[in-house]
């Protein structure tokens, strides 16, 4: 079998997932553990829309981290579908990390998730993770840890900062300790099992989310129409993508005055995609309207949800 090295005795392999309300720092923590950007991050809540798997390779273990969308009270069909993704994910993993940001008080959204987690905790260890300690004062972190302890009985509770790398290695050790013994699940060197097109679409959506008004994030979807090498050139990839919004007013916001905003989105996305794929790309972006797609089952299917 190619890609699998000799496995030492006591090797562990398995799955962990991070759950939490939107914008709790789950994607940034996933990227910090894997050591490379595989999940998109944004200051906008509800950035993650797929369960994206990142793979941490160690001498003693292989930890597959599943980054999930934020669990929330859904207002649209898309919201319900995203919640289903979270529940399906945590039913299948070996250990769950429940994330609460240090700089925000524990609220009803957190209690909503913990109520759901209690039913899983009997068979799957649940960690309480206080994220973003770099954004909080020590007394805030202490208060958050106390609040966390009051929510439910966690298998482990720890603060960490993905941005500063504070206790990220310790978290990895604690997660690995909960995995079953077994051979690696993925070949050495693979960092994610996501199709490249999914990752490319996500990077475009991340670029499109930066700097737009608050009403827009959920309304943007990206579909890769085609990703092919340029004819006669092996150093250039042509990427054709459609950015879907729900209304013509949103189309104007995404395109910007004289197309300036869309050009910026294209430039930002191209830089990230080239870094991901390790090749030069030509990015062709078009903005289209799919009216109220978040509430329409047929359109959701077409856009991949």
mmCIF file of C-alpha atoms in Angstrom:
data_model
loop_
_atom_site.group_PDB
_atom_site.id
_atom_site.type_symbol
_atom_site.label_atom_id
_atom_site.label_comp_id
_atom_site.label_asym_id
_atom_site.label_seq_id
_atom_site.Cartn_x
_atom_site.Cartn_y
_atom_site.Cartn_z
ATOM 1 C CA UNK A 1 0.000 0.000 0.000
ATOM 2 C CA UNK A 2 1.588 3.328 -0.992
ATOM 3 C CA UNK A 3 1.824 6.232 1.410
ATOM 4 C CA UNK A 4 1.442 4.209 4.621
ATOM 5 C CA UNK A 5 4.633 3.938 6.690
ATOM 6 C CA UNK A 6 5.402 1.133 9.163
ATOM 7 C CA UNK A 7 3.056 1.620 12.129
ATOM 8 C CA UNK A 8 4.592 1.500 15.635
ATOM 9 C CA UNK A 9 2.929 -0.452 18.472
ATOM 10 C CA UNK A 10 0.275 1.510 20.319
ATOM 11 C CA UNK A 11 -0.420 3.740 17.284
ATOM 12 C CA UNK A 12 -3.778 5.503 17.581
ATOM 13 C CA UNK A 13 -6.053 6.797 14.851
ATOM 14 C CA UNK A 14 -9.515 8.280 14.801
ATOM 15 C CA UNK A 15 -11.756 11.290 14.491
ATOM 16 C CA UNK A 16 -12.355 14.396 16.588
ATOM 17 C CA UNK A 17 -14.754 17.225 15.839
ATOM 18 C CA UNK A 18 -15.163 20.738 17.155
ATOM 19 C CA UNK A 19 -18.653 22.055 17.792
ATOM 20 C CA UNK A 20 -19.868 25.369 19.113
ATOM 21 C CA UNK A 21 -21.979 28.305 18.173
ATOM 22 C CA UNK A 22 -21.053 30.271 15.052
ATOM 23 C CA UNK A 23 -17.764 32.194 15.282
ATOM 24 C CA UNK A 24 -16.459 30.266 18.310
ATOM 25 C CA UNK A 25 -13.033 29.810 16.684
ATOM 26 C CA UNK A 26 -13.496 26.211 15.486
ATOM 27 C CA UNK A 27 -12.006 26.672 11.999
ATOM 28 C CA UNK A 28 -8.970 28.620 13.244
ATOM 29 C CA UNK A 29 -8.334 25.884 15.824
ATOM 30 C CA UNK A 30 -8.648 23.173 13.154
ATOM 31 C CA UNK A 31 -6.090 24.970 10.972
ATOM 32 C CA UNK A 32 -3.735 25.435 13.948
ATOM 33 C CA UNK A 33 -3.855 21.719 14.808
ATOM 34 C CA UNK A 34 -3.277 20.597 11.228
ATOM 35 C CA UNK A 35 -0.568 23.224 10.729
ATOM 36 C CA UNK A 36 -2.024 24.433 7.436
ATOM 37 C CA UNK A 37 -5.107 26.260 6.282
ATOM 38 C CA UNK A 38 -7.765 23.755 5.259
ATOM 39 C CA UNK A 39 -10.873 25.367 6.759
ATOM 40 C CA UNK A 40 -11.874 28.869 5.768
ATOM 41 C CA UNK A 41 -12.121 31.450 8.520
ATOM 42 C CA UNK A 42 -13.864 34.785 8.583
ATOM 43 C CA UNK A 43 -14.942 37.369 11.112
ATOM 44 C CA UNK A 44 -18.472 36.619 9.914
ATOM 45 C CA UNK A 45 -20.395 33.940 11.829
ATOM 46 C CA UNK A 46 -21.624 30.899 9.881
ATOM 47 C CA UNK A 47 -18.603 30.805 7.596
ATOM 48 C CA UNK A 48 -18.230 27.025 7.574
ATOM 49 C CA UNK A 49 -20.859 25.182 5.559
ATOM 50 C CA UNK A 50 -19.388 21.721 5.176
ATOM 51 C CA UNK A 51 -17.828 19.286 7.607
ATOM 52 C CA UNK A 52 -14.237 19.670 6.430
ATOM 53 C CA UNK A 53 -11.739 17.012 7.509
ATOM 54 C CA UNK A 54 -8.143 17.928 8.307
ATOM 55 C CA UNK A 55 -5.523 15.274 9.040
ATOM 56 C CA UNK A 56 -2.820 15.594 11.700
ATOM 57 C CA UNK A 57 0.044 13.120 11.181
ATOM 58 C CA UNK A 58 2.209 12.227 14.198
ATOM 59 C CA UNK A 59 4.711 9.464 14.905
ATOM 60 C CA UNK A 60 2.319 7.947 17.441
ATOM 61 C CA UNK A 61 -1.052 8.778 15.919
ATOM 62 C CA UNK A 62 -3.210 10.086 13.125
ATOM 63 C CA UNK A 63 -5.899 12.498 14.239
ATOM 64 C CA UNK A 64 -8.607 13.441 11.748
ATOM 65 C CA UNK A 65 -10.195 16.730 12.813
ATOM 66 C CA UNK A 66 -13.658 17.477 11.474
ATOM 67 C CA UNK A 67 -14.505 21.177 11.427
ATOM 68 C CA UNK A 68 -18.285 21.645 11.496
ATOM 69 C CA UNK A 69 -20.644 24.560 10.856
ATOM 70 C CA UNK A 70 -21.801 26.468 13.950
ATOM 71 C CA UNK A 71 -24.874 24.934 15.580
ATOM 72 C CA UNK A 72 -27.647 27.513 15.876
ATOM 73 C CA UNK A 73 -31.411 27.959 15.950
ATOM 74 C CA UNK A 74 -32.134 27.762 12.220
ATOM 75 C CA UNK A 75 -34.194 30.413 10.426
ATOM 76 C CA UNK A 76 -33.906 28.910 6.949
ATOM 77 C CA UNK A 77 -33.799 25.505 5.295
ATOM 78 C CA UNK A 78 -30.043 26.035 4.798
ATOM 79 C CA UNK A 79 -29.719 26.563 8.569
ATOM 80 C CA UNK A 80 -31.528 23.270 9.265
ATOM 81 C CA UNK A 81 -29.327 21.410 6.772
ATOM 82 C CA UNK A 82 -26.182 22.841 8.429
ATOM 83 C CA UNK A 83 -27.404 21.683 11.852
ATOM 84 C CA UNK A 84 -27.994 18.191 10.413
ATOM 85 C CA UNK A 85 -24.357 18.149 9.210
ATOM 86 C CA UNK A 86 -23.189 18.866 12.778
ATOM 87 C CA UNK A 87 -25.354 16.154 14.373
ATOM 88 C CA UNK A 88 -24.365 13.550 11.783
ATOM 89 C CA UNK A 89 -20.693 14.389 12.391
ATOM 90 C CA UNK A 90 -20.634 14.119 16.155
ATOM 91 C CA UNK A 91 -22.501 10.813 16.054
ATOM 92 C CA UNK A 92 -19.517 9.292 14.230
ATOM 93 C CA UNK A 93 -16.410 10.697 15.969
ATOM 94 C CA UNK A 94 -14.252 9.375 18.834
ATOM 95 C CA UNK A 95 -13.992 12.627 20.760
ATOM 96 C CA UNK A 96 -15.817 15.991 20.647
ATOM 97 C CA UNK A 97 -14.443 19.434 21.488
ATOM 98 C CA UNK A 98 -17.080 21.988 22.536
ATOM 99 C CA UNK A 99 -15.695 25.482 21.867
ATOM 100 C CA UNK A 100 -16.593 28.664 23.727
ATOM 101 C CA UNK A 101 -14.716 31.928 22.974
ATOM 102 C CA UNK A 102 -12.941 33.448 25.998
ATOM 103 C CA UNK A 103 -13.986 36.986 25.073
ATOM 104 C CA UNK A 104 -17.751 36.341 25.139
ATOM 105 C CA UNK A 105 -19.971 35.210 28.030
ATOM 106 C CA UNK A 106 -21.551 31.766 27.859
ATOM 107 C CA UNK A 107 -25.060 32.273 26.535
ATOM 108 C CA UNK A 108 -28.250 30.552 25.514
ATOM 109 C CA UNK A 109 -26.699 29.405 22.240
ATOM 110 C CA UNK A 110 -24.079 27.474 24.228
ATOM 111 C CA UNK A 111 -26.720 25.957 26.517
ATOM 112 C CA UNK A 112 -28.703 24.883 23.438
ATOM 113 C CA UNK A 113 -25.668 22.937 22.168
ATOM 114 C CA UNK A 114 -24.772 21.457 25.567
ATOM 115 C CA UNK A 115 -28.324 20.123 25.933
ATOM 116 C CA UNK A 116 -27.802 18.243 22.677
ATOM 117 C CA UNK A 117 -24.300 17.092 23.679
ATOM 118 C CA UNK A 118 -25.494 15.538 26.946
ATOM 119 C CA UNK A 119 -27.117 12.702 25.010
ATOM 120 C CA UNK A 120 -23.818 11.986 23.207
ATOM 121 C CA UNK A 121 -21.553 12.364 26.258
ATOM 122 C CA UNK A 122 -22.509 8.939 27.654
ATOM 123 C CA UNK A 123 -20.691 7.198 24.789
ATOM 124 C CA UNK A 124 -18.267 9.866 23.441
ATOM 125 C CA UNK A 125 -15.882 11.968 25.575
ATOM 126 C CA UNK A 126 -16.656 15.702 25.297
ATOM 127 C CA UNK A 127 -13.935 18.307 25.976
ATOM 128 C CA UNK A 128 -14.736 21.854 27.039
ATOM 129 C CA UNK A 129 -12.396 24.185 25.122
ATOM 130 C CA UNK A 130 -12.138 27.902 25.867
ATOM 131 C CA UNK A 131 -10.832 29.414 22.611
ATOM 132 C CA UNK A 132 -9.417 32.846 21.708
ATOM 133 C CA UNK A 133 -7.613 33.384 25.046
ATOM 134 C CA UNK A 134 -5.444 35.937 23.186
ATOM 135 C CA UNK A 135 -8.514 38.187 22.982
ATOM 136 C CA UNK A 136 -9.370 38.061 26.685
ATOM 137 C CA UNK A 137 -7.997 39.130 30.081
ATOM 138 C CA UNK A 138 -6.910 36.349 32.512
ATOM 139 C CA UNK A 139 -9.944 36.997 34.740
ATOM 140 C CA UNK A 140 -12.261 36.599 31.717
ATOM 141 C CA UNK A 141 -10.607 33.270 30.875
ATOM 142 C CA UNK A 142 -11.016 32.122 34.503
ATOM 143 C CA UNK A 143 -14.689 33.165 34.468
ATOM 144 C CA UNK A 144 -15.261 31.289 31.210
ATOM 145 C CA UNK A 145 -13.663 28.118 32.631
ATOM 146 C CA UNK A 146 -15.939 28.372 35.688
ATOM 147 C CA UNK A 147 -19.008 28.868 33.481
ATOM 148 C CA UNK A 148 -17.897 25.925 31.353
ATOM 149 C CA UNK A 149 -17.642 23.662 34.414
ATOM 150 C CA UNK A 150 -21.198 24.608 35.327
ATOM 151 C CA UNK A 151 -22.636 23.619 31.952
ATOM 152 C CA UNK A 152 -21.937 19.883 32.127
ATOM 153 C CA UNK A 153 -19.313 17.358 33.197
ATOM 154 C CA UNK A 154 -16.585 17.488 30.541
ATOM 155 C CA UNK A 155 -13.924 14.806 30.055
ATOM 156 C CA UNK A 156 -11.311 17.615 29.913
ATOM 157 C CA UNK A 157 -11.511 21.401 30.189
ATOM 158 C CA UNK A 158 -8.748 23.626 28.850
ATOM 159 C CA UNK A 159 -8.130 27.143 27.529
ATOM 160 C CA UNK A 160 -6.157 27.658 24.315
ATOM 161 C CA UNK A 161 -5.302 30.201 21.629
ATOM 162 C CA UNK A 162 -5.033 29.010 18.036
ATOM 163 C CA UNK A 163 -3.569 32.377 17.006
ATOM 164 C CA UNK A 164 -0.722 32.258 19.561
ATOM 165 C CA UNK A 165 -0.384 28.465 19.580
ATOM 166 C CA UNK A 166 -1.083 28.453 23.345
ATOM 167 C CA UNK A 167 -1.840 24.851 24.499
ATOM 168 C CA UNK A 168 -2.611 23.695 20.942
ATOM 169 C CA UNK A 169 -0.062 20.866 21.266
ATOM 170 C CA UNK A 170 -1.491 19.920 24.660
ATOM 171 C CA UNK A 171 -4.976 19.781 23.121
ATOM 172 C CA UNK A 172 -3.633 17.512 20.365
ATOM 173 C CA UNK A 173 -2.108 15.192 23.011
ATOM 174 C CA UNK A 174 -5.367 15.033 24.970
ATOM 175 C CA UNK A 175 -7.418 14.337 21.827
ATOM 176 C CA UNK A 176 -5.004 11.632 20.657
ATOM 177 C CA UNK A 177 -5.158 9.938 24.087
ATOM 178 C CA UNK A 178 -8.900 9.369 23.525
ATOM 179 C CA UNK A 179 -8.508 7.711 20.124
ATOM 180 C CA UNK A 180 -8.677 3.929 19.714
ATOM 181 C CA UNK A 181 -5.540 2.010 18.782
ATOM 182 C CA UNK A 182 -5.373 1.247 15.078
ATOM 183 C CA UNK A 183 -3.540 1.871 11.813
ATOM 184 C CA UNK A 184 -3.596 5.229 9.960
ATOM 185 C CA UNK A 185 -6.774 5.987 8.029
ATOM 186 C CA UNK A 186 -5.138 8.199 5.379
ATOM 187 C CA UNK A 187 -1.796 8.046 3.522
ATOM 188 C CA UNK A 188 1.077 10.059 4.995
ATOM 189 C CA UNK A 189 1.190 13.655 3.805
ATOM 190 C CA UNK A 190 -2.529 14.030 3.025
ATOM 191 C CA UNK A 191 -3.853 17.053 4.890
ATOM 192 C CA UNK A 192 -7.511 16.795 3.933
ATOM 193 C CA UNK A 193 -9.824 14.462 2.064
ATOM 194 C CA UNK A 194 -11.919 17.294 0.688
ATOM 195 C CA UNK A 195 -12.117 17.466 -3.113
ATOM 196 C CA UNK A 196 -9.977 20.348 -4.406
ATOM 197 C CA UNK A 197 -13.051 21.939 -5.997
ATOM 198 C CA UNK A 198 -14.762 22.193 -2.595
ATOM 199 C CA UNK A 199 -11.715 23.885 -1.072
ATOM 200 C CA UNK A 200 -11.371 26.262 -4.032
ATOM 201 C CA UNK A 201 -15.069 27.214 -3.823
ATOM 202 C CA UNK A 202 -14.673 27.833 -0.081
ATOM 203 C CA UNK A 203 -11.639 30.087 -0.606
ATOM 204 C CA UNK A 204 -13.578 32.157 -3.155
ATOM 205 C CA UNK A 205 -16.483 32.449 -0.712
ATOM 206 C CA UNK A 206 -14.102 33.502 2.069
ATOM 207 C CA UNK A 207 -12.685 36.281 -0.134
ATOM 208 C CA UNK A 208 -16.209 37.391 -1.063
ATOM 209 C CA UNK A 209 -17.238 37.573 2.619
ATOM 210 C CA UNK A 210 -14.449 39.929 3.639
ATOM 211 C CA UNK A 211 -15.627 43.493 4.007
ATOM 212 C CA UNK A 212 -19.217 43.084 2.833
ATOM 213 C CA UNK A 213 -22.122 44.281 4.892
ATOM 214 C CA UNK A 214 -23.502 42.106 7.668
ATOM 215 C CA UNK A 215 -26.641 41.066 5.783
ATOM 216 C CA UNK A 216 -24.710 39.262 3.083
ATOM 217 C CA UNK A 217 -22.755 36.272 4.468
ATOM 218 C CA UNK A 218 -25.458 33.610 4.337
ATOM 219 C CA UNK A 219 -26.616 34.784 0.916
ATOM 220 C CA UNK A 220 -23.387 33.898 -0.897
ATOM 221 C CA UNK A 221 -22.811 30.476 -2.441
ATOM 222 C CA UNK A 222 -20.027 29.499 -4.834
ATOM 223 C CA UNK A 223 -20.140 26.789 -7.491
ATOM 224 C CA UNK A 224 -17.055 25.759 -9.480
ATOM 225 C CA UNK A 225 -18.227 25.252 -13.058
ATOM 226 C CA UNK A 226 -14.890 24.046 -14.384
ATOM 227 C CA UNK A 227 -11.303 23.546 -13.245
ATOM 228 C CA UNK A 228 -9.045 22.507 -16.140
ATOM 229 C CA UNK A 229 -5.379 22.918 -17.142
ATOM 230 C CA UNK A 230 -4.908 25.582 -19.857
ATOM 231 C CA UNK A 231 -4.450 23.883 -23.237
ATOM 232 C CA UNK A 232 -0.782 23.571 -24.173
ATOM 233 C CA UNK A 233 0.367 24.773 -20.703
ATOM 234 C CA UNK A 234 1.078 22.631 -17.687
ATOM 235 C CA UNK A 235 1.781 25.608 -15.397
ATOM 236 C CA UNK A 236 -1.657 27.253 -15.537
ATOM 237 C CA UNK A 237 -5.079 26.138 -14.338
ATOM 238 C CA UNK A 238 -8.293 27.774 -15.587
ATOM 239 C CA UNK A 239 -10.915 28.070 -12.838
ATOM 240 C CA UNK A 240 -14.434 29.158 -13.822
ATOM 241 C CA UNK A 241 -16.722 29.883 -10.868
ATOM 242 C CA UNK A 242 -20.165 31.353 -10.259
ATOM 243 C CA UNK A 243 -20.934 33.376 -7.138
ATOM 244 C CA UNK A 244 -24.626 33.143 -6.307
ATOM 245 C CA UNK A 245 -26.548 35.741 -4.302
ATOM 246 C CA UNK A 246 -30.274 35.954 -3.566
ATOM 247 C CA UNK A 247 -31.212 39.431 -4.836
ATOM 248 C CA UNK A 248 -30.059 41.937 -7.447
ATOM 249 C CA UNK A 249 -29.223 44.488 -4.713
ATOM 250 C CA UNK A 250 -26.732 41.956 -3.294
ATOM 251 C CA UNK A 251 -25.260 41.425 -6.745
ATOM 252 C CA UNK A 252 -24.430 45.131 -6.833
ATOM 253 C CA UNK A 253 -22.708 44.939 -3.438
ATOM 254 C CA UNK A 254 -20.554 41.959 -4.473
ATOM 255 C CA UNK A 255 -19.546 43.487 -7.821
ATOM 256 C CA UNK A 256 -18.920 46.947 -6.360
ATOM 257 C CA UNK A 257 -18.508 50.277 -8.147
ATOM 258 C CA UNK A 258 -17.197 49.656 -11.654
ATOM 259 C CA UNK A 259 -16.500 46.025 -10.730
ATOM 260 C CA UNK A 260 -13.800 47.036 -8.208
ATOM 261 C CA UNK A 261 -15.063 44.843 -5.388
ATOM 262 C CA UNK A 262 -15.265 41.699 -7.547
ATOM 263 C CA UNK A 263 -11.743 42.320 -8.874
ATOM 264 C CA UNK A 264 -10.499 42.506 -5.271
ATOM 265 C CA UNK A 265 -12.332 39.260 -4.414
ATOM 266 C CA UNK A 266 -10.725 37.619 -7.466
ATOM 267 C CA UNK A 267 -7.229 38.800 -6.535
ATOM 268 C CA UNK A 268 -7.563 37.688 -2.876
ATOM 269 C CA UNK A 269 -9.049 34.312 -3.812
ATOM 270 C CA UNK A 270 -6.457 33.681 -6.525
ATOM 271 C CA UNK A 271 -3.586 34.217 -4.068
ATOM 272 C CA UNK A 272 -5.078 31.702 -1.597
ATOM 273 C CA UNK A 273 -5.941 29.136 -4.292
ATOM 274 C CA UNK A 274 -2.446 29.301 -5.808
ATOM 275 C CA UNK A 275 -0.969 28.708 -2.347
ATOM 276 C CA UNK A 276 -3.308 25.737 -1.827
ATOM 277 C CA UNK A 277 -2.756 24.086 -5.217
ATOM 278 C CA UNK A 278 0.864 25.105 -5.770
ATOM 279 C CA UNK A 279 0.230 26.275 -9.331
ATOM 280 C CA UNK A 280 -0.675 29.511 -11.136
ATOM 281 C CA UNK A 281 -4.368 29.934 -11.868
ATOM 282 C CA UNK A 282 -6.570 32.086 -14.053
ATOM 283 C CA UNK A 283 -9.771 32.810 -12.119
ATOM 284 C CA UNK A 284 -12.948 33.676 -14.027
ATOM 285 C CA UNK A 285 -15.694 34.868 -11.638
ATOM 286 C CA UNK A 286 -19.343 35.603 -12.458
ATOM 287 C CA UNK A 287 -22.053 36.813 -10.079
ATOM 288 C CA UNK A 288 -25.527 35.322 -10.574
ATOM 289 C CA UNK A 289 -28.850 35.553 -8.776
ATOM 290 C CA UNK A 290 -30.562 32.450 -7.371
ATOM 291 C CA UNK A 291 -33.649 33.979 -5.778
ATOM 292 C CA UNK A 292 -34.076 33.058 -2.058
ATOM 293 C CA UNK A 293 -31.927 29.953 -2.549
ATOM 294 C CA UNK A 294 -31.513 29.371 1.202
ATOM 295 C CA UNK A 295 -35.211 28.500 1.494
ATOM 296 C CA UNK A 296 -35.681 26.555 -1.733
ATOM 297 C CA UNK A 297 -34.942 22.783 -1.566
ATOM 298 C CA UNK A 298 -34.413 22.521 -5.347
ATOM 299 C CA UNK A 299 -31.887 25.380 -5.425
ATOM 300 C CA UNK A 300 -30.131 24.112 -2.281
ATOM 301 C CA UNK A 301 -29.587 20.768 -4.032
ATOM 302 C CA UNK A 302 -28.242 22.536 -7.117
ATOM 303 C CA UNK A 303 -25.810 24.527 -4.969
ATOM 304 C CA UNK A 304 -24.597 21.398 -3.203
ATOM 305 C CA UNK A 305 -26.509 21.371 0.106
#
